[in-house]
CSV table of C-alpha atoms in Angstrom, one decimal:
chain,number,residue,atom,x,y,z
L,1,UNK,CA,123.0,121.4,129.2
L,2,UNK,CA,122.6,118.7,126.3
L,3,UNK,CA,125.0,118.0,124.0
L,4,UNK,CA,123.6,117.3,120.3
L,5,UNK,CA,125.4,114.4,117.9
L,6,UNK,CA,128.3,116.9,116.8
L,7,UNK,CA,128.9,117.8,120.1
L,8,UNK,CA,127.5,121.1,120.4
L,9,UNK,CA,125.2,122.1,123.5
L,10,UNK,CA,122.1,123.8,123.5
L,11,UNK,CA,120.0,125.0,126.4
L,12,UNK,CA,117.9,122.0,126.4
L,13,UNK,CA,115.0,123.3,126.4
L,14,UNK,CA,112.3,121.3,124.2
L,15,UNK,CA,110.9,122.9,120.9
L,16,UNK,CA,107.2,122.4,121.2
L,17,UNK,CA,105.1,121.9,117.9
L,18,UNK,CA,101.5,122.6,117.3
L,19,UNK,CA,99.6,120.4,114.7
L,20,UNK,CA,96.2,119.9,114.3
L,21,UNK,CA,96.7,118.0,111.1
L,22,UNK,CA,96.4,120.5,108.4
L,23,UNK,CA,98.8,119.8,105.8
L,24,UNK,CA,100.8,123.2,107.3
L,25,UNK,CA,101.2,122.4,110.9
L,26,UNK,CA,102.4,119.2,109.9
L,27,UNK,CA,105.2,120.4,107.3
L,28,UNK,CA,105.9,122.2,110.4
L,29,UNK,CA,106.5,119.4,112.8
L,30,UNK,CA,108.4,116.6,110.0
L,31,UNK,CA,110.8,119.6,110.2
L,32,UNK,CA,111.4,120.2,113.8
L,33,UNK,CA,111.1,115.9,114.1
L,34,UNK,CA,113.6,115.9,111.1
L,35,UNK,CA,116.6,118.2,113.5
L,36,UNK,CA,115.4,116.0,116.5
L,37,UNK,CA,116.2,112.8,114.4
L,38,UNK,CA,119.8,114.5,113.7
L,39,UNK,CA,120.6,115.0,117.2
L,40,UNK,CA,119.4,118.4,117.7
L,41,UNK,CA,116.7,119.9,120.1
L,42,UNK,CA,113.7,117.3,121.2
L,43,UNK,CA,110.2,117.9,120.6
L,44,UNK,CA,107.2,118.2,122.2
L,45,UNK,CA,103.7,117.5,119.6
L,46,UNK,CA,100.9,118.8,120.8
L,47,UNK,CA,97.5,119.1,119.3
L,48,UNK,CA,95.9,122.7,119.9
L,49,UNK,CA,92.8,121.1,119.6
L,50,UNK,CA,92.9,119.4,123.0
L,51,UNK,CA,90.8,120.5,125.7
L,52,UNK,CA,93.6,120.3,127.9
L,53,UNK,CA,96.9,121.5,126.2
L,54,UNK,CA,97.9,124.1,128.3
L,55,UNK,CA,98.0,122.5,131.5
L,56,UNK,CA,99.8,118.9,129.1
L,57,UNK,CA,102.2,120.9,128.1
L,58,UNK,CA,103.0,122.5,131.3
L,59,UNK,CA,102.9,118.8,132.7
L,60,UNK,CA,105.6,117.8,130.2
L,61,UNK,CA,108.1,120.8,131.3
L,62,UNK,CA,109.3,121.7,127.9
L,63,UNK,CA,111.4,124.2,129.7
L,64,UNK,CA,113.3,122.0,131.7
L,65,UNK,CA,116.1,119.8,129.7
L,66,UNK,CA,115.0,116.3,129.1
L,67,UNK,CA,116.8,113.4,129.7
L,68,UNK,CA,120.0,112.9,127.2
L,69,UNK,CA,119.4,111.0,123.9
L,70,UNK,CA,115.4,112.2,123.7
L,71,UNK,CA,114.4,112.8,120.3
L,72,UNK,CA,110.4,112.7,120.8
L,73,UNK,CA,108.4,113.4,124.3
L,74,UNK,CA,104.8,112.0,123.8
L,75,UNK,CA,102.4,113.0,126.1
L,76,UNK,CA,100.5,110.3,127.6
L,77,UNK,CA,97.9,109.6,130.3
L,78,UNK,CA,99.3,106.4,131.4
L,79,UNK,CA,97.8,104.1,134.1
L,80,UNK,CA,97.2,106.8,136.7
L,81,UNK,CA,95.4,109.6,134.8
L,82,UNK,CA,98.3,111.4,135.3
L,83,UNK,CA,100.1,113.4,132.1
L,84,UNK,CA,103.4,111.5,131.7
L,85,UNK,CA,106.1,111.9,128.7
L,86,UNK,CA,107.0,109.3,127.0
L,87,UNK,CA,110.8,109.7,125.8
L,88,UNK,CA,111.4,107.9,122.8
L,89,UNK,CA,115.0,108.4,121.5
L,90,UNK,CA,116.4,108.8,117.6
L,91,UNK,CA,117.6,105.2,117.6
L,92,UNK,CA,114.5,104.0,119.0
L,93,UNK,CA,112.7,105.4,116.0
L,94,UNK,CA,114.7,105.0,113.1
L,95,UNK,CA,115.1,101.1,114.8
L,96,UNK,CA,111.2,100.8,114.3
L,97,UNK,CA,110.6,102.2,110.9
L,98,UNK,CA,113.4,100.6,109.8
L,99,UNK,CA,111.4,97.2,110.8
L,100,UNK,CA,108.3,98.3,109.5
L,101,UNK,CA,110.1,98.5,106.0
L,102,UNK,CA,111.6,95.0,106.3
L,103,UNK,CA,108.1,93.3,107.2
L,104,UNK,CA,106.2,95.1,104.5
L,105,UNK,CA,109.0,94.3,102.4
L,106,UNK,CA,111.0,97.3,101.4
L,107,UNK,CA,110.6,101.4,101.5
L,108,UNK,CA,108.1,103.1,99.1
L,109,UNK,CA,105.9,106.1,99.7
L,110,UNK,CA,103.6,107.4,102.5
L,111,UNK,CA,100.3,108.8,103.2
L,112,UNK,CA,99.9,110.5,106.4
L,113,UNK,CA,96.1,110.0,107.4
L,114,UNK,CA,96.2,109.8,111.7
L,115,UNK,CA,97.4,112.7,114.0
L,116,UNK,CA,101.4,113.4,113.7
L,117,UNK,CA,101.7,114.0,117.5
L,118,UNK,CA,101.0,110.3,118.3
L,119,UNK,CA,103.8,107.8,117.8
L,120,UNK,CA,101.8,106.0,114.5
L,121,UNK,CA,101.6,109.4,112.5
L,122,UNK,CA,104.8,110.6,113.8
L,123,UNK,CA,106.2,107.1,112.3
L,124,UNK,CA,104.8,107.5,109.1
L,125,UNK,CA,106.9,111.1,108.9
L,126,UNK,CA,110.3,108.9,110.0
L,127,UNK,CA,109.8,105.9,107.4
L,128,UNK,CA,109.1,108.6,104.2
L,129,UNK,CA,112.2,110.5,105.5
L,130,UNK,CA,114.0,107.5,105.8
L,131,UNK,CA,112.9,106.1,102.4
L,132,UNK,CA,114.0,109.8,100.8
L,133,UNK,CA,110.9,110.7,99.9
L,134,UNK,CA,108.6,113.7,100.6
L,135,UNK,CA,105.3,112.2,102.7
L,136,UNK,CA,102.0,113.1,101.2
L,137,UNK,CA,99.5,114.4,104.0
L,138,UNK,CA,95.6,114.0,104.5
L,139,UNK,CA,94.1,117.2,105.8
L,140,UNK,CA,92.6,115.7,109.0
L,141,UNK,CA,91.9,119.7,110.7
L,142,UNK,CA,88.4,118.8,110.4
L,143,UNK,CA,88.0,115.5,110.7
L,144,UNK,CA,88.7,111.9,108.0
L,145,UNK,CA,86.7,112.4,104.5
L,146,UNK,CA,87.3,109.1,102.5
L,147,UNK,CA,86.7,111.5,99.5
L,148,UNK,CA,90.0,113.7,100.6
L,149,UNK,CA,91.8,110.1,101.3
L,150,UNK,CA,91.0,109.1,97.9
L,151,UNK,CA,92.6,112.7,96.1
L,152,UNK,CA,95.6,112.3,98.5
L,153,UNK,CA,95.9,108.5,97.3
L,154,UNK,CA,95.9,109.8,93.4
L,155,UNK,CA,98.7,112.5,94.7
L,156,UNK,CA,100.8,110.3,95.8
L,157,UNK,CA,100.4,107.9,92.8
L,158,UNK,CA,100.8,110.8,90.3
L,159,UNK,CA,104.0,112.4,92.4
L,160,UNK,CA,107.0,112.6,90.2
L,161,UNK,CA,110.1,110.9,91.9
L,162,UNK,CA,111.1,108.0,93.9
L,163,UNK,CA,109.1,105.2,94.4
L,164,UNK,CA,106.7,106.1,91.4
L,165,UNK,CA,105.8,102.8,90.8
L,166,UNK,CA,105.4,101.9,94.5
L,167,UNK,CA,105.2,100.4,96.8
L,168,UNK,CA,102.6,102.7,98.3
L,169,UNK,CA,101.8,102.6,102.3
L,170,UNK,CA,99.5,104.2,104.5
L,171,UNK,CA,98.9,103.7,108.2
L,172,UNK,CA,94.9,103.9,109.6
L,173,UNK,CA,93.0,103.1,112.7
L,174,UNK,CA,90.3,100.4,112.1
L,175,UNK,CA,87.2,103.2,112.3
L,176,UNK,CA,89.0,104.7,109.2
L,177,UNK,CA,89.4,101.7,107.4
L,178,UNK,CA,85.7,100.9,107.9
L,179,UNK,CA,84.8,104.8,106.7
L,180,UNK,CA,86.8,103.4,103.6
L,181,UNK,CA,84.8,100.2,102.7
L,182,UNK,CA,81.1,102.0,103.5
L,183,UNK,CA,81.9,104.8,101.3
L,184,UNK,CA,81.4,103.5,98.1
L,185,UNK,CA,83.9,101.9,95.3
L,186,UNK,CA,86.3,104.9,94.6
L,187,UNK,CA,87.2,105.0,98.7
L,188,UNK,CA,87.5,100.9,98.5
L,189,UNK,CA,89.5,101.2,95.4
L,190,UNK,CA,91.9,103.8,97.0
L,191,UNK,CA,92.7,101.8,100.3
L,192,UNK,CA,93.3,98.8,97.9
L,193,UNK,CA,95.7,100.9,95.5
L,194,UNK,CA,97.6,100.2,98.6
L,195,UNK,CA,100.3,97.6,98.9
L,196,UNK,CA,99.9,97.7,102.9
L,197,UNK,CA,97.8,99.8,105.4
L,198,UNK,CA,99.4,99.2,108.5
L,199,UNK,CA,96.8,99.4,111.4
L,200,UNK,CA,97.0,100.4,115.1
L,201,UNK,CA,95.1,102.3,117.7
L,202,UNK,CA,92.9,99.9,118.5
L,203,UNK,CA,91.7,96.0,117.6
L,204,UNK,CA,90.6,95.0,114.2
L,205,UNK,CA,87.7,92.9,114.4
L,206,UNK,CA,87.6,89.7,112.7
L,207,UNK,CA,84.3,91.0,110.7
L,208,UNK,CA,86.5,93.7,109.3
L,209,UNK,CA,89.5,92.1,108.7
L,210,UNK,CA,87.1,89.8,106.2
L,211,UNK,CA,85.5,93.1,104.5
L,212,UNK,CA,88.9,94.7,103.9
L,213,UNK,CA,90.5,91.2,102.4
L,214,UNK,CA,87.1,90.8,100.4
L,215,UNK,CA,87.9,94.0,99.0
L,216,UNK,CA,91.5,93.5,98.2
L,217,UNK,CA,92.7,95.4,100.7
L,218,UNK,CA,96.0,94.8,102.0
């Protein structure tokens, strides 16, 4: 058995969410992350899209209890090749998000635009929750469009409450960014509507960098 925050048990076993970023599946998982977050069961995000999930998710064991204080188990390959979870624990992501905030200078509003079953989209969920404010996600089921980026930008501009006035944040691997700036002025004028894109996933190359800061992009 683990025992939640409150001090209740539960069976331990792991809740395992499906998202294959449609703006559904993901409502889906920022609930399930949003009880893990308050002590209750941990979750498991997997993408249904992955040749492999069956036999990842059997690897992970979301049947057996995981270790005390787990929030999050993300599925890795690791070193080896071999499926490994990653146990990431309530503090630990609160902790981080809460130090995002501080180095882009305060909470504001979020676009989800990467996968919510990797630690950056699943990030972007914790820092709108903790900022009170409902995230707004990019259906990314079939892949980026800078053109559905740009309507998502003007939706969460145009939402009522919190944060209207900004700041607004994103997060984006580089190949997004650089989708972005090729696709004409209305993609390069939403990515700079932003007042930080926080980027991960992979190096940003100093070429880029210059194209997005030539741009006004932040």
């Amino acid at each position: 058995m683990i025992t939640n925050r409150d001090g209740g048990a539960y069976a331990g076993a792991v809740q395992v969410v499906f998202t294959d970023g449609s703006p559904a599946s993901v409502a889906e998982l920022d609930e399930a992350l949003q009880r893990a977050l308050d002590g209750g069961e941990p979750l498991l995000p997997l993408d249904p899209r992955h040749p492999q999930v069956e036999s990842l998710r059997e690897a992970m064991a979301p049947d057996e209890p995981a270790e005390p204080d787990t929030a999050v188990i993300i599925p890795t390959s690791g070193s080896t090749g071999e499926a490994k979870g990653v146990l990431l624990s309530a503090s630990a992501l609160l902790a981080s998000a809460r130090a995002t905030h501080a180095r882009l200078g305060g909470p504001g509003r979020w676009l989800l635009a990467t996968p919510a079953n990797y630690v950056g989209g699943l990030q972007v969920l914790t820092r709108a929750r903790l900022a009170g404010v409902e995230p707004v996600t990019l259906d990314i089921a079939d892949g980026f469009d800078p053109d559905a980026f740009t309507a998502a930008t003007r939706q969460l501009r145009d939402a009522p409450g919190p944060y209207a006035d900004g700041p607004y944040y994103t997060a984006l691997v580089p190949t997004q960014l650089a989708r972005l700036l090729a696709a004409g002025p209305e993609a390069v004028e939403a990515a700079a509507a932003y007042d930080a894109i926080v980027l991960g996933g992979a190096r940003v190359d100093d070429e880029l960098a210059r194209r997005a800061e030539d741009a006004g992009v932040r």
